[in-house]
Amino acid sequence: MRPVSQRVNAKKTHENNTEFGKSTSELLILKPEGYPLSGMMDEYPVIENRDVFEFYAREQWNGYVARKGDYLFDRRMFPDFAYRIIDVEPAESVIGSSTSIIVTEEENGLPSSAEIKSSVKFEDVIGQELAKQKCRLIERFLEEPERFGKWAPRNILFFGPSGTGKTMLAKALANKTNVPIIPVKATQLIGEYVGDGARQIHQLYDRAEEMAPCIIFIDELDAIALDRKFQELRGDVSEIVNALLTEMDGIVERDGVCTICSTNRIYTLDSAIRSRFEEEIEFVLPGEEEILRIFESNVKTFPLQVEGCDFQALAKKANGLSGRDIVEKVLKTALHQAIIEDREIVTIKDFENALAKLSRKDLPEGPSELYI
């Protein structure tokens, strides 16, 4: 019989999927935790075929809201065997038929050698035309890596304000070229003990080489590649930087592996790291016309009707916000307010109220204001 705590957890998770505004999970990283109770006859599952397991997992947990730290229990082949959610993108999203599910033994959530496919398209990234144009070279390399030889574009830096589409464009590039992408936050590469960070970086590149051609996408690079004058803010990271430099220099040949890093604090990066990038691609805040397109394309997916809205006027008021701010802090807030009030229509007043709640502190800061 299943323990009461498990029944409650499963019921609570299932009920949560009825909430409005939940998006579908793109990536779910699980860690096997075992059974809640031990016995002499316990048999632990071994994943023989990752593609089959992923299909099985999606079908079994379809519709469940995934939250980092929660547990998912097998209900069929190995009843009550638990998997802990190490990470989920986006946070608190719903497991669906397109969710990529990775099982890892690593506590830090780095995926194993299973492939991570992206469904993001270039058309989903509104604006950033110059960045898209520069990405054509990376696209050619991933499609024909042998053609470039030693002239391959191996290290690319995306930089610009937070929420301007850097991660989305990396995923769109992987989708366009039909290659796997390994997305990693730089903070995941910081180990508990000296040497852990370097080991994890080399393991990351080993996995990418197995799947080549492949993209390694390291987000928030400044977390591990701070300029030396800022390193006292978060401790010594020299061994992590040295390991990353070794991989970026190509001392160990990694044919078909492209490293894309992103940061919104380019001026805080260590000069030794920054000099390794063959190309720096800037991402900028959207202009008025691009903001208008963000409004118009996203409201089409609203579960409620939108009436009487002058999006051109709203776009002018939203000047200075990133695409993510517009979606998460304006559109979502307006929609949720209408839902809370049991209305079937979202009005311009909802959007204006959401914009009014944003103060100047929500707007991106310049580099000179980062360390005041």
PDB file of C-alpha atoms in Angstrom, residues 87-356:
ATOM      1  CA  ASP A  87      15.940  21.313 -12.326  1.00  0.00           C
ATOM      2  CA  VAL A  88      13.084  22.303 -14.609  1.00  0.00           C
ATOM      3  CA  GLU A  89      12.854  24.920 -17.360  1.00  0.00           C
ATOM      4  CA  PRO A  90      10.771  27.034 -17.179  1.00  0.00           C
ATOM      5  CA  ALA A  91      10.326  26.923 -13.394  1.00  0.00           C
ATOM      6  CA  GLU A  92       7.037  25.421 -12.164  1.00  0.00           C
ATOM      7  CA  SER A  93       5.899  24.364 -15.611  1.00  0.00           C
ATOM      8  CA  VAL A  94       3.724  21.459 -16.730  1.00  0.00           C
ATOM      9  CA  ILE A  95       5.190  18.191 -18.034  1.00  0.00           C
ATOM     10  CA  GLY A  96       3.951  17.629 -21.575  1.00  0.00           C
ATOM     11  CA  SER A  97       4.485  15.581 -24.715  1.00  0.00           C
ATOM     12  CA  SER A  98       7.391  17.807 -25.856  1.00  0.00           C
ATOM     13  CA  THR A  99       9.282  17.865 -22.542  1.00  0.00           C
ATOM     14  CA  SER A 100      12.888  16.613 -22.675  1.00  0.00           C
ATOM     15  CA  ILE A 101      13.481  14.406 -19.623  1.00  0.00           C
ATOM     16  CA  ILE A 102      17.022  13.659 -18.469  1.00  0.00           C
ATOM     17  CA  VAL A 103      18.008  11.306 -15.644  1.00  0.00           C
ATOM     18  CA  THR A 104      21.335  12.096 -13.998  1.00  0.00           C
ATOM     19  CA  GLU A 105      23.317  10.760 -11.061  1.00  0.00           C
ATOM     20  CA  GLU A 106      24.913  14.188 -10.616  1.00  0.00           C
ATOM     21  CA  GLU A 107      23.563  16.247  -7.719  1.00  0.00           C
ATOM     22  CA  ASN A 108      24.302  19.479  -9.572  1.00  0.00           C
ATOM     23  CA  GLY A 109      21.851  18.550 -12.311  1.00  0.00           C
ATOM     24  CA  LEU A 110      24.274  18.446 -15.237  1.00  0.00           C
ATOM     25  CA  PRO A 111      22.678  16.180 -17.831  1.00  0.00           C
ATOM     26  CA  SER A 112      24.269  12.913 -18.872  1.00  0.00           C
ATOM     27  CA  SER A 113      25.164  12.067 -22.460  1.00  0.00           C
ATOM     28  CA  ALA A 114      21.506  12.031 -23.503  1.00  0.00           C
ATOM     29  CA  GLU A 115      20.677  14.523 -26.240  1.00  0.00           C
ATOM     30  CA  ILE A 116      18.688  17.662 -25.494  1.00  0.00           C
ATOM     31  CA  LYS A 117      16.672  18.815 -28.490  1.00  0.00           C
ATOM     32  CA  SER A 118      15.212  22.300 -28.858  1.00  0.00           C
ATOM     33  CA  SER A 119      11.852  23.295 -30.343  1.00  0.00           C
ATOM     34  CA  VAL A 120      12.560  27.051 -30.385  1.00  0.00           C
ATOM     35  CA  LYS A 121      12.606  28.669 -33.834  1.00  0.00           C
ATOM     36  CA  PHE A 122      14.358  31.793 -35.118  1.00  0.00           C
ATOM     37  CA  GLU A 123      10.920  33.324 -35.670  1.00  0.00           C
ATOM     38  CA  ASP A 124      10.236  33.001 -31.931  1.00  0.00           C
ATOM     39  CA  VAL A 125      13.044  35.475 -31.211  1.00  0.00           C
ATOM     40  CA  ILE A 126      11.557  38.877 -32.023  1.00  0.00           C
ATOM     41  CA  GLY A 127      14.120  41.420 -33.173  1.00  0.00           C
ATOM     42  CA  GLN A 128      17.896  40.915 -32.720  1.00  0.00           C
ATOM     43  CA  GLU A 129      18.365  40.841 -36.496  1.00  0.00           C
ATOM     44  CA  LEU A 130      22.109  41.601 -36.309  1.00  0.00           C
ATOM     45  CA  ALA A 131      22.641  38.762 -33.823  1.00  0.00           C
ATOM     46  CA  LYS A 132      20.680  36.374 -36.062  1.00  0.00           C
ATOM     47  CA  GLN A 133      22.758  37.384 -39.051  1.00  0.00           C
ATOM     48  CA  LYS A 134      26.017  36.703 -37.209  1.00  0.00           C
ATOM     49  CA  CYS A 135      24.698  33.305 -36.104  1.00  0.00           C
ATOM     50  CA  ARG A 136      24.580  32.184 -39.756  1.00  0.00           C
ATOM     51  CA  LEU A 137      28.286  31.371 -39.540  1.00  0.00           C
ATOM     52  CA  ILE A 138      27.728  29.107 -36.527  1.00  0.00           C
ATOM     53  CA  GLU A 139      24.863  27.501 -38.418  1.00  0.00           C
ATOM     54  CA  ARG A 140      27.165  26.689 -41.352  1.00  0.00           C
ATOM     55  CA  PHE A 141      29.782  25.245 -38.999  1.00  0.00           C
ATOM     56  CA  LEU A 142      27.319  22.952 -37.220  1.00  0.00           C
ATOM     57  CA  GLU A 143      25.959  21.726 -40.544  1.00  0.00           C
ATOM     58  CA  GLU A 144      29.424  21.085 -42.041  1.00  0.00           C
ATOM     59  CA  PRO A 145      32.056  21.058 -39.258  1.00  0.00           C
ATOM     60  CA  GLU A 146      34.625  19.235 -41.408  1.00  0.00           C
ATOM     61  CA  ARG A 147      34.588  22.078 -43.944  1.00  0.00           C
ATOM     62  CA  PHE A 148      36.094  24.606 -41.519  1.00  0.00           C
ATOM     63  CA  GLY A 149      39.068  22.667 -40.134  1.00  0.00           C
ATOM     64  CA  LYS A 150      41.156  24.857 -37.819  1.00  0.00           C
ATOM     65  CA  TRP A 151      39.114  27.925 -38.824  1.00  0.00           C
ATOM     66  CA  ALA A 152      35.979  26.764 -37.021  1.00  0.00           C
ATOM     67  CA  PRO A 153      34.030  29.308 -34.907  1.00  0.00           C
ATOM     68  CA  ARG A 154      34.393  27.375 -31.656  1.00  0.00           C
ATOM     69  CA  ASN A 155      33.835  30.068 -29.003  1.00  0.00           C
ATOM     70  CA  ILE A 156      31.042  32.647 -29.246  1.00  0.00           C
ATOM     71  CA  LEU A 157      29.954  35.196 -26.619  1.00  0.00           C
ATOM     72  CA  PHE A 158      26.388  36.483 -26.417  1.00  0.00           C
ATOM     73  CA  PHE A 159      26.158  39.660 -24.338  1.00  0.00           C
ATOM     74  CA  GLY A 160      23.492  42.204 -23.532  1.00  0.00           C
ATOM     75  CA  PRO A 161      20.755  43.023 -21.011  1.00  0.00           C
ATOM     76  CA  SER A 162      18.951  40.191 -19.261  1.00  0.00           C
ATOM     77  CA  GLY A 163      15.814  38.944 -20.986  1.00  0.00           C
ATOM     78  CA  THR A 164      16.763  39.967 -24.535  1.00  0.00           C
ATOM     79  CA  GLY A 165      16.704  36.460 -26.051  1.00  0.00           C
ATOM     80  CA  LYS A 166      20.251  35.118 -25.701  1.00  0.00           C
ATOM     81  CA  THR A 167      19.179  31.677 -24.467  1.00  0.00           C
ATOM     82  CA  MET A 168      16.314  31.510 -26.957  1.00  0.00           C
ATOM     83  CA  LEU A 169      18.594  32.254 -29.913  1.00  0.00           C
ATOM     84  CA  ALA A 170      21.057  29.541 -28.837  1.00  0.00           C
ATOM     85  CA  LYS A 171      18.164  27.056 -28.678  1.00  0.00           C
ATOM     86  CA  ALA A 172      16.839  28.267 -32.041  1.00  0.00           C
ATOM     87  CA  LEU A 173      20.284  27.733 -33.552  1.00  0.00           C
ATOM     88  CA  ALA A 174      20.361  24.160 -32.245  1.00  0.00           C
ATOM     89  CA  ASN A 175      16.877  23.525 -33.620  1.00  0.00           C
ATOM     90  CA  LYS A 176      17.679  25.006 -37.048  1.00  0.00           C
ATOM     91  CA  THR A 177      20.792  22.840 -37.428  1.00  0.00           C
ATOM     92  CA  ASN A 178      19.177  19.801 -35.774  1.00  0.00           C
ATOM     93  CA  VAL A 179      22.003  19.352 -33.268  1.00  0.00           C
ATOM     94  CA  PRO A 180      21.772  18.747 -29.510  1.00  0.00           C
ATOM     95  CA  ILE A 181      22.361  21.611 -27.088  1.00  0.00           C
ATOM     96  CA  ILE A 182      23.594  21.239 -23.502  1.00  0.00           C
ATOM     97  CA  PRO A 183      22.350  24.271 -21.537  1.00  0.00           C
ATOM     98  CA  VAL A 184      24.205  24.862 -18.274  1.00  0.00           C
ATOM     99  CA  LYS A 185      24.096  27.721 -15.792  1.00  0.00           C
ATOM    100  CA  ALA A 186      27.618  28.689 -14.796  1.00  0.00           C
ATOM    101  CA  THR A 187      26.736  28.383 -11.121  1.00  0.00           C
ATOM    102  CA  GLN A 188      26.184  24.644 -11.669  1.00  0.00           C
ATOM    103  CA  LEU A 189      29.867  24.284 -12.499  1.00  0.00           C
ATOM    104  CA  ILE A 190      31.013  25.471  -9.072  1.00  0.00           C
ATOM    105  CA  GLY A 191      31.752  22.373  -6.986  1.00  0.00           C
ATOM    106  CA  GLU A 192      31.751  21.920  -3.237  1.00  0.00           C
ATOM    107  CA  TYR A 193      35.435  20.985  -3.065  1.00  0.00           C
ATOM    108  CA  VAL A 194      38.587  22.222  -4.788  1.00  0.00           C
ATOM    109  CA  GLY A 195      38.869  20.461  -8.151  1.00  0.00           C
ATOM    110  CA  ASP A 196      35.143  19.769  -8.529  1.00  0.00           C
ATOM    111  CA  GLY A 197      34.596  22.687 -10.881  1.00  0.00           C
ATOM    112  CA  ALA A 198      37.454  21.741 -13.225  1.00  0.00           C
ATOM    113  CA  ARG A 199      36.318  18.112 -13.293  1.00  0.00           C
ATOM    114  CA  GLN A 200      32.751  19.091 -14.160  1.00  0.00           C
ATOM    115  CA  ILE A 201      33.883  21.336 -17.016  1.00  0.00           C
ATOM    116  CA  HIS A 202      35.975  18.556 -18.570  1.00  0.00           C
ATOM    117  CA  GLN A 203      33.061  16.114 -18.141  1.00  0.00           C
ATOM    118  CA  LEU A 204      30.767  18.617 -19.843  1.00  0.00           C
ATOM    119  CA  TYR A 205      33.027  18.764 -22.892  1.00  0.00           C
ATOM    120  CA  ASP A 206      33.459  14.975 -22.911  1.00  0.00           C
ATOM    121  CA  ARG A 207      29.676  14.623 -23.180  1.00  0.00           C
ATOM    122  CA  ALA A 208      29.459  17.213 -25.932  1.00  0.00           C
ATOM    123  CA  GLU A 209      32.173  15.431 -27.914  1.00  0.00           C
ATOM    124  CA  GLU A 210      30.184  12.202 -27.729  1.00  0.00           C
ATOM    125  CA  MET A 211      27.219  13.982 -29.334  1.00  0.00           C
ATOM    126  CA  ALA A 212      29.129  16.190 -31.810  1.00  0.00           C
ATOM    127  CA  PRO A 213      28.185  18.280 -33.633  1.00  0.00           C
ATOM    128  CA  CYS A 214      26.857  19.864 -30.457  1.00  0.00           C
ATOM    129  CA  ILE A 215      26.384  23.226 -28.749  1.00  0.00           C
ATOM    130  CA  ILE A 216      27.459  23.856 -25.159  1.00  0.00           C
ATOM    131  CA  PHE A 217      25.529  26.870 -23.871  1.00  0.00           C
ATOM    132  CA  ILE A 218      26.919  28.341 -20.633  1.00  0.00           C
ATOM    133  CA  ASP A 219      24.574  30.963 -19.186  1.00  0.00           C
ATOM    134  CA  GLU A 220      25.602  33.625 -16.646  1.00  0.00           C
ATOM    135  CA  LEU A 221      29.277  33.221 -17.525  1.00  0.00           C
ATOM    136  CA  ASP A 222      30.269  36.024 -15.152  1.00  0.00           C
ATOM    137  CA  ALA A 223      29.491  33.683 -12.218  1.00  0.00           C
ATOM    138  CA  ILE A 224      32.719  31.768 -12.923  1.00  0.00           C
ATOM    139  CA  ALA A 225      34.719  34.168 -15.109  1.00  0.00           C
ATOM    140  CA  LEU A 226      34.850  37.366 -13.089  1.00  0.00           C
ATOM    141  CA  ASP A 227      37.743  39.733 -13.628  1.00  0.00           C
ATOM    142  CA  ARG A 228      40.401  39.182 -10.954  1.00  0.00           C
ATOM    143  CA  LYS A 229      39.681  42.532  -9.295  1.00  0.00           C
ATOM    144  CA  PHE A 230      36.122  41.331  -8.568  1.00  0.00           C
ATOM    145  CA  GLN A 231      36.939  37.770  -7.488  1.00  0.00           C
ATOM    146  CA  GLU A 232      37.064  38.622  -3.796  1.00  0.00           C
ATOM    147  CA  LEU A 233      33.288  39.087  -4.062  1.00  0.00           C
ATOM    148  CA  ARG A 234      32.709  35.358  -4.521  1.00  0.00           C
ATOM    149  CA  GLY A 235      35.954  33.571  -3.751  1.00  0.00           C
ATOM    150  CA  ASP A 236      38.757  32.007  -5.766  1.00  0.00           C
ATOM    151  CA  VAL A 237      37.663  30.501  -9.094  1.00  0.00           C
ATOM    152  CA  SER A 238      41.059  30.201 -10.744  1.00  0.00           C
ATOM    153  CA  GLU A 239      40.899  26.413 -11.162  1.00  0.00           C
ATOM    154  CA  ILE A 240      37.505  26.689 -12.891  1.00  0.00           C
ATOM    155  CA  VAL A 241      38.742  29.457 -15.183  1.00  0.00           C
ATOM    156  CA  ASN A 242      41.879  27.471 -16.076  1.00  0.00           C
ATOM    157  CA  ALA A 243      39.827  24.382 -16.971  1.00  0.00           C
ATOM    158  CA  LEU A 244      37.509  26.453 -19.170  1.00  0.00           C
ATOM    159  CA  LEU A 245      40.496  28.134 -20.853  1.00  0.00           C
ATOM    160  CA  THR A 246      41.991  24.722 -21.602  1.00  0.00           C
ATOM    161  CA  GLU A 247      38.817  23.578 -23.334  1.00  0.00           C
ATOM    162  CA  MET A 248      38.326  26.838 -25.225  1.00  0.00           C
ATOM    163  CA  ASP A 249      41.936  26.831 -26.433  1.00  0.00           C
ATOM    164  CA  GLY A 250      41.386  23.445 -28.060  1.00  0.00           C
ATOM    165  CA  ILE A 251      44.389  21.806 -26.386  1.00  0.00           C
ATOM    166  CA  VAL A 252      42.219  18.695 -26.404  1.00  0.00           C
ATOM    167  CA  GLU A 253      40.600  18.464 -29.852  1.00  0.00           C
ATOM    168  CA  ARG A 254      36.803  18.556 -29.620  1.00  0.00           C
ATOM    169  CA  ASP A 255      35.708  18.347 -33.236  1.00  0.00           C
ATOM    170  CA  GLY A 256      32.210  19.645 -33.874  1.00  0.00           C
ATOM    171  CA  VAL A 257      31.766  21.229 -30.424  1.00  0.00           C
ATOM    172  CA  CYS A 258      30.726  24.900 -30.344  1.00  0.00           C
ATOM    173  CA  THR A 259      30.789  26.828 -27.059  1.00  0.00           C
ATOM    174  CA  ILE A 260      28.300  29.673 -26.711  1.00  0.00           C
ATOM    175  CA  CYS A 261      28.455  31.663 -23.480  1.00  0.00           C
ATOM    176  CA  SER A 262      26.174  34.471 -22.388  1.00  0.00           C
ATOM    177  CA  THR A 263      26.433  37.310 -19.904  1.00  0.00           C
ATOM    178  CA  ASN A 264      24.693  40.562 -19.108  1.00  0.00           C
ATOM    179  CA  ARG A 265      27.855  41.900 -17.415  1.00  0.00           C
ATOM    180  CA  ILE A 266      30.443  41.752 -20.159  1.00  0.00           C
ATOM    181  CA  TYR A 267      32.675  44.402 -18.569  1.00  0.00           C
ATOM    182  CA  THR A 268      33.184  42.250 -15.456  1.00  0.00           C
ATOM    183  CA  LEU A 269      34.591  39.262 -17.383  1.00  0.00           C
ATOM    184  CA  ASP A 270      38.191  38.173 -16.922  1.00  0.00           C
ATOM    185  CA  SER A 271      40.228  39.425 -19.884  1.00  0.00           C
ATOM    186  CA  ALA A 272      41.848  36.000 -20.347  1.00  0.00           C
ATOM    187  CA  ILE A 273      38.433  34.420 -20.867  1.00  0.00           C
ATOM    188  CA  ARG A 274      37.077  37.206 -23.041  1.00  0.00           C
ATOM    189  CA  SER A 275      40.097  37.058 -25.372  1.00  0.00           C
ATOM    190  CA  ARG A 276      39.236  33.426 -26.251  1.00  0.00           C
ATOM    191  CA  PHE A 277      35.985  34.336 -27.996  1.00  0.00           C
ATOM    192  CA  GLU A 278      36.348  34.686 -31.756  1.00  0.00           C
ATOM    193  CA  GLU A 279      33.049  36.537 -31.968  1.00  0.00           C
ATOM    194  CA  GLU A 280      31.110  38.726 -29.541  1.00  0.00           C
ATOM    195  CA  ILE A 281      27.444  39.115 -30.483  1.00  0.00           C
ATOM    196  CA  GLU A 282      25.491  41.911 -28.840  1.00  0.00           C
ATOM    197  CA  PHE A 283      21.818  41.680 -27.861  1.00  0.00           C
ATOM    198  CA  VAL A 284      19.919  44.921 -27.370  1.00  0.00           C
ATOM    199  CA  LEU A 285      16.666  45.970 -25.746  1.00  0.00           C
ATOM    200  CA  PRO A 286      13.711  45.900 -28.168  1.00  0.00           C
ATOM    201  CA  GLY A 287      12.655  49.077 -29.952  1.00  0.00           C
ATOM    202  CA  GLU A 288       9.094  50.330 -30.137  1.00  0.00           C
ATOM    203  CA  GLU A 289       8.158  48.290 -33.219  1.00  0.00           C
ATOM    204  CA  GLU A 290       9.653  45.129 -31.730  1.00  0.00           C
ATOM    205  CA  ILE A 291       7.798  45.716 -28.453  1.00  0.00           C
ATOM    206  CA  LEU A 292       4.602  46.042 -30.478  1.00  0.00           C
ATOM    207  CA  ARG A 293       5.289  42.672 -32.129  1.00  0.00           C
ATOM    208  CA  ILE A 294       5.950  41.092 -28.716  1.00  0.00           C
ATOM    209  CA  PHE A 295       2.585  42.337 -27.458  1.00  0.00           C
ATOM    210  CA  GLU A 296       0.659  41.253 -30.540  1.00  0.00           C
ATOM    211  CA  SER A 297       2.239  37.799 -30.900  1.00  0.00           C
ATOM    212  CA  ASN A 298       1.849  36.844 -27.244  1.00  0.00           C
ATOM    213  CA  VAL A 299      -1.734  37.994 -26.660  1.00  0.00           C
ATOM    214  CA  LYS A 300      -2.777  35.577 -29.410  1.00  0.00           C
ATOM    215  CA  THR A 301      -2.033  32.734 -26.984  1.00  0.00           C
ATOM    216  CA  PHE A 302      -4.103  34.186 -24.109  1.00  0.00           C
ATOM    217  CA  PRO A 303      -6.869  31.896 -22.782  1.00  0.00           C
ATOM    218  CA  LEU A 304      -9.079  35.023 -22.492  1.00  0.00           C
ATOM    219  CA  GLN A 305     -10.223  37.575 -25.058  1.00  0.00           C
ATOM    220  CA  VAL A 306      -8.401  40.902 -25.380  1.00  0.00           C
ATOM    221  CA  GLU A 307     -10.508  43.909 -26.327  1.00  0.00           C
ATOM    222  CA  GLY A 308     -10.047  47.655 -26.765  1.00  0.00           C
ATOM    223  CA  CYS A 309      -6.258  47.676 -26.573  1.00  0.00           C
ATOM    224  CA  ASP A 310      -4.026  50.190 -28.322  1.00  0.00           C
ATOM    225  CA  PHE A 311      -0.812  48.169 -28.376  1.00  0.00           C
ATOM    226  CA  GLN A 312       1.043  50.945 -30.205  1.00  0.00           C
ATOM    227  CA  ALA A 313       0.477  53.239 -27.215  1.00  0.00           C
ATOM    228  CA  LEU A 314       1.414  50.459 -24.793  1.00  0.00           C
ATOM    229  CA  ALA A 315       4.634  49.845 -26.729  1.00  0.00           C
ATOM    230  CA  LYS A 316       5.678  53.471 -26.189  1.00  0.00           C
ATOM    231  CA  LYS A 317       5.080  53.181 -22.450  1.00  0.00           C
ATOM    232  CA  ALA A 318       7.046  49.897 -22.309  1.00  0.00           C
ATOM    233  CA  ASN A 319      10.161  51.423 -23.848  1.00  0.00           C
ATOM    234  CA  GLY A 320      13.249  50.314 -21.897  1.00  0.00           C
ATOM    235  CA  LEU A 321      11.867  46.913 -20.908  1.00  0.00           C
ATOM    236  CA  SER A 322      13.289  43.638 -22.150  1.00  0.00           C
ATOM    237  CA  GLY A 323      11.209  41.056 -23.986  1.00  0.00           C
ATOM    238  CA  ARG A 324      11.108  38.859 -20.899  1.00  0.00           C
ATOM    239  CA  ASP A 325       9.948  41.778 -18.725  1.00  0.00           C
ATOM    240  CA  ILE A 326       7.116  42.506 -21.151  1.00  0.00           C
ATOM    241  CA  VAL A 327       5.963  38.879 -21.171  1.00  0.00           C
ATOM    242  CA  GLU A 328       6.455  38.065 -17.488  1.00  0.00           C
ATOM    243  CA  LYS A 329       5.743  41.397 -15.771  1.00  0.00           C
ATOM    244  CA  VAL A 330       3.223  43.035 -18.080  1.00  0.00           C
ATOM    245  CA  LEU A 331       1.341  40.457 -20.166  1.00  0.00           C
ATOM    246  CA  LYS A 332       1.216  37.733 -17.528  1.00  0.00           C
ATOM    247  CA  THR A 333       0.305  40.187 -14.736  1.00  0.00           C
ATOM    248  CA  ALA A 334      -2.538  41.654 -16.819  1.00  0.00           C
ATOM    249  CA  LEU A 335      -3.891  38.202 -17.694  1.00  0.00           C
ATOM    250  CA  HIS A 336      -3.722  36.975 -14.105  1.00  0.00           C
ATOM    251  CA  GLN A 337      -5.554  40.058 -12.839  1.00  0.00           C
ATOM    252  CA  ALA A 338      -8.444  39.381 -15.206  1.00  0.00           C
ATOM    253  CA  ILE A 339      -8.551  35.739 -14.092  1.00  0.00           C
ATOM    254  CA  ILE A 340      -8.539  36.706 -10.394  1.00  0.00           C
ATOM    255  CA  GLU A 341     -11.530  38.980 -11.007  1.00  0.00           C
ATOM    256  CA  ASP A 342     -13.383  36.224 -12.891  1.00  0.00           C
ATOM    257  CA  ARG A 343     -13.511  38.236 -16.112  1.00  0.00           C
ATOM    258  CA  GLU A 344     -13.548  36.811 -19.619  1.00  0.00           C
ATOM    259  CA  ILE A 345     -11.922  39.875 -21.170  1.00  0.00           C
ATOM    260  CA  VAL A 346      -8.518  41.499 -20.674  1.00  0.00           C
ATOM    261  CA  THR A 347      -8.654  45.275 -21.183  1.00  0.00           C
ATOM    262  CA  ILE A 348      -6.106  48.014 -21.789  1.00  0.00           C
ATOM    263  CA  LYS A 349      -6.552  49.025 -18.152  1.00  0.00           C
ATOM    264  CA  ASP A 350      -5.083  45.685 -17.066  1.00  0.00           C
ATOM    265  CA  PHE A 351      -1.980  46.280 -19.174  1.00  0.00           C
ATOM    266  CA  GLU A 352      -1.635  49.887 -18.011  1.00  0.00           C
ATOM    267  CA  ASN A 353      -1.896  48.847 -14.361  1.00  0.00           C
ATOM    268  CA  ALA A 354       0.780  46.199 -14.896  1.00  0.00           C
ATOM    269  CA  LEU A 355       3.075  48.785 -16.496  1.00  0.00           C
ATOM    270  CA  ALA A 356       2.421  51.242 -13.679  1.00  0.00           C
TER     271      ALA A 356
END
